[in-house]
């Protein structure tokens, strides 16, 4: 019998004050980020799940235009509590993206990339499964984003499919941990160096799970940098408009594709 690899999501500390490009701690963190993304690089009817989506979530204007729709007089407390988190999640995402660009030697494209980035936040509630009810919280899928960040309360439930096909549960040990996940657009941009992993949510226990996911989307044409294309890595995806890809995926007939991004712009 072959030995089974036990998967565990790598935990990378982002608390170092000196985490600046060019420093040794930056290079070490870059190595950890790239190796984690390369290694471990789910919307159907699911009764346990409820969610709300907020566009331009890392700006006060974005959150306020959402609260005005939900509550006629706005909701100051909601905006005041959510904004610091969405800003932090966007900042964290940008640091990780910068590390990816640095590690692949394409940092010159970073500024224009960040200018084109837009953030959608989704706040989610999963109730516990009743006896004889499916435990499925969220079906298996890959994110259509460039990158996603996920934070949760103390109730675990997120599961990720590793490259070897094994599913493993994400156990967040600290209440300040955030999962950073590659989306389909990053997979295409990186010419398949980083894979967007399938993931799902299973509700095993008796407690309610709350999570908050933030997705980055690019308001531009996503294109694999020429530096990432060579004989060993021939181009895998044609340049594509990220928002048009989302339109494509929103169509019922495209939801069940094995890989929407491959069908949409695979070479
Ligand atoms: O709730 C979670 O942990 C994951 C949610 C998710 O995968 C998604 O919204 O795309
Ligand atoms: Fe997801």
mmCIF file of N, CA, C and O and ligand atoms in Angstrom, residues 42 49 122 124 126 138 141 143 150 158 199 201 209 211 213 215, ligand 1:
data_model
loop_
_atom_site.group_PDB
_atom_site.id
_atom_site.type_symbol
_atom_site.label_atom_id
_atom_site.label_comp_id
_atom_site.label_asym_id
_atom_site.label_seq_id
_atom_site.Cartn_x
_atom_site.Cartn_y
_atom_site.Cartn_z
ATOM 1 N N UNK A 42 -16.376 26.448 -5.481
ATOM 2 C CA UNK A 42 -17.692 25.797 -5.285
ATOM 3 C C UNK A 42 -18.766 26.882 -5.509
ATOM 4 O O UNK A 42 -18.411 28.012 -5.302
ATOM 5 N N UNK A 49 -27.357 27.195 3.277
ATOM 6 C CA UNK A 49 -26.537 28.366 2.952
ATOM 7 C C UNK A 49 -27.354 29.622 2.677
ATOM 8 O O UNK A 49 -28.360 29.580 1.984
ATOM 9 N N UNK A 122 -18.477 38.568 0.062
ATOM 10 C CA UNK A 122 -19.703 37.820 0.319
ATOM 11 C C UNK A 122 -19.710 37.383 1.782
ATOM 12 O O UNK A 122 -18.732 36.787 2.238
ATOM 13 N N UNK A 124 -21.511 35.073 4.597
ATOM 14 C CA UNK A 124 -22.267 33.819 4.481
ATOM 15 C C UNK A 124 -22.621 33.235 5.830
ATOM 16 O O UNK A 124 -21.875 33.385 6.798
ATOM 17 N N UNK A 126 -24.075 29.448 7.338
ATOM 18 C CA UNK A 126 -24.438 28.056 7.086
ATOM 19 C C UNK A 126 -25.061 27.528 8.373
ATOM 20 O O UNK A 126 -24.400 27.530 9.417
ATOM 21 N N UNK A 138 -21.818 23.961 0.674
ATOM 22 C CA UNK A 138 -21.501 24.632 -0.589
ATOM 23 C C UNK A 138 -20.872 23.566 -1.482
ATOM 24 O O UNK A 138 -19.928 22.898 -1.065
ATOM 25 N N UNK A 141 -16.424 23.628 -6.176
ATOM 26 C CA UNK A 141 -16.260 24.595 -7.275
ATOM 27 C C UNK A 141 -14.848 25.177 -7.206
ATOM 28 O O UNK A 141 -14.144 24.988 -6.212
ATOM 29 N N UNK A 143 -13.001 29.050 -7.587
ATOM 30 C CA UNK A 143 -13.412 30.462 -7.613
ATOM 31 C C UNK A 143 -13.081 31.062 -8.976
ATOM 32 O O UNK A 143 -12.076 30.717 -9.591
ATOM 33 N N UNK A 150 -10.652 34.059 2.629
ATOM 34 C CA UNK A 150 -11.797 33.529 3.388
ATOM 35 C C UNK A 150 -11.475 33.552 4.876
ATOM 36 O O UNK A 150 -10.405 33.106 5.303
ATOM 37 N N UNK A 158 -14.748 24.225 5.705
ATOM 38 C CA UNK A 158 -14.168 24.347 4.366
ATOM 39 C C UNK A 158 -13.268 23.144 4.082
ATOM 40 O O UNK A 158 -12.466 22.747 4.919
ATOM 41 N N UNK A 199 -12.999 23.420 -4.026
ATOM 42 C CA UNK A 199 -13.272 23.469 -2.585
ATOM 43 C C UNK A 199 -14.768 23.425 -2.355
ATOM 44 O O UNK A 199 -15.556 23.679 -3.272
ATOM 45 N N UNK A 201 -17.961 23.223 1.158
ATOM 46 C CA UNK A 201 -18.188 23.372 2.602
ATOM 47 C C UNK A 201 -19.094 22.231 3.059
ATOM 48 O O UNK A 201 -20.120 21.954 2.431
ATOM 49 N N UNK A 209 -22.210 28.195 11.121
ATOM 50 C CA UNK A 209 -20.919 28.691 10.627
ATOM 51 C C UNK A 209 -21.136 30.014 9.903
ATOM 52 O O UNK A 209 -22.036 30.123 9.067
ATOM 53 N N UNK A 211 -19.035 32.815 7.547
ATOM 54 C CA UNK A 211 -17.759 33.061 6.876
ATOM 55 C C UNK A 211 -17.887 34.312 6.025
ATOM 56 O O UNK A 211 -18.992 34.781 5.735
ATOM 57 N N UNK A 213 -16.044 35.879 2.522
ATOM 58 C CA UNK A 213 -15.091 35.661 1.435
ATOM 59 C C UNK A 213 -14.982 36.957 0.638
ATOM 60 O O UNK A 213 -15.973 37.663 0.440
ATOM 61 N N UNK A 215 -13.381 38.435 -3.021
ATOM 62 C CA UNK A 215 -12.863 37.966 -4.312
ATOM 63 C C UNK A 215 -12.306 39.150 -5.092
ATOM 64 O O UNK A 215 -12.976 40.179 -5.201
HETATM 65 O O1 LIG B 1 -17.639 29.648 3.276
HETATM 66 C C1 LIG B 1 -16.536 29.289 2.866
HETATM 67 O O2 LIG B 1 -15.610 28.974 3.622
HETATM 68 C C2 LIG B 1 -16.222 29.189 1.378
HETATM 69 C C3 LIG B 1 -17.183 29.907 0.492
HETATM 70 C C4 LIG B 1 -16.772 29.823 -0.942
HETATM 71 O O3 LIG B 1 -16.056 28.954 -1.339
HETATM 72 C C5 LIG B 1 -17.229 30.852 -1.921
HETATM 73 O O4 LIG B 1 -18.043 31.729 -1.560
HETATM 74 O O5 LIG B 1 -16.759 30.822 -3.078
#
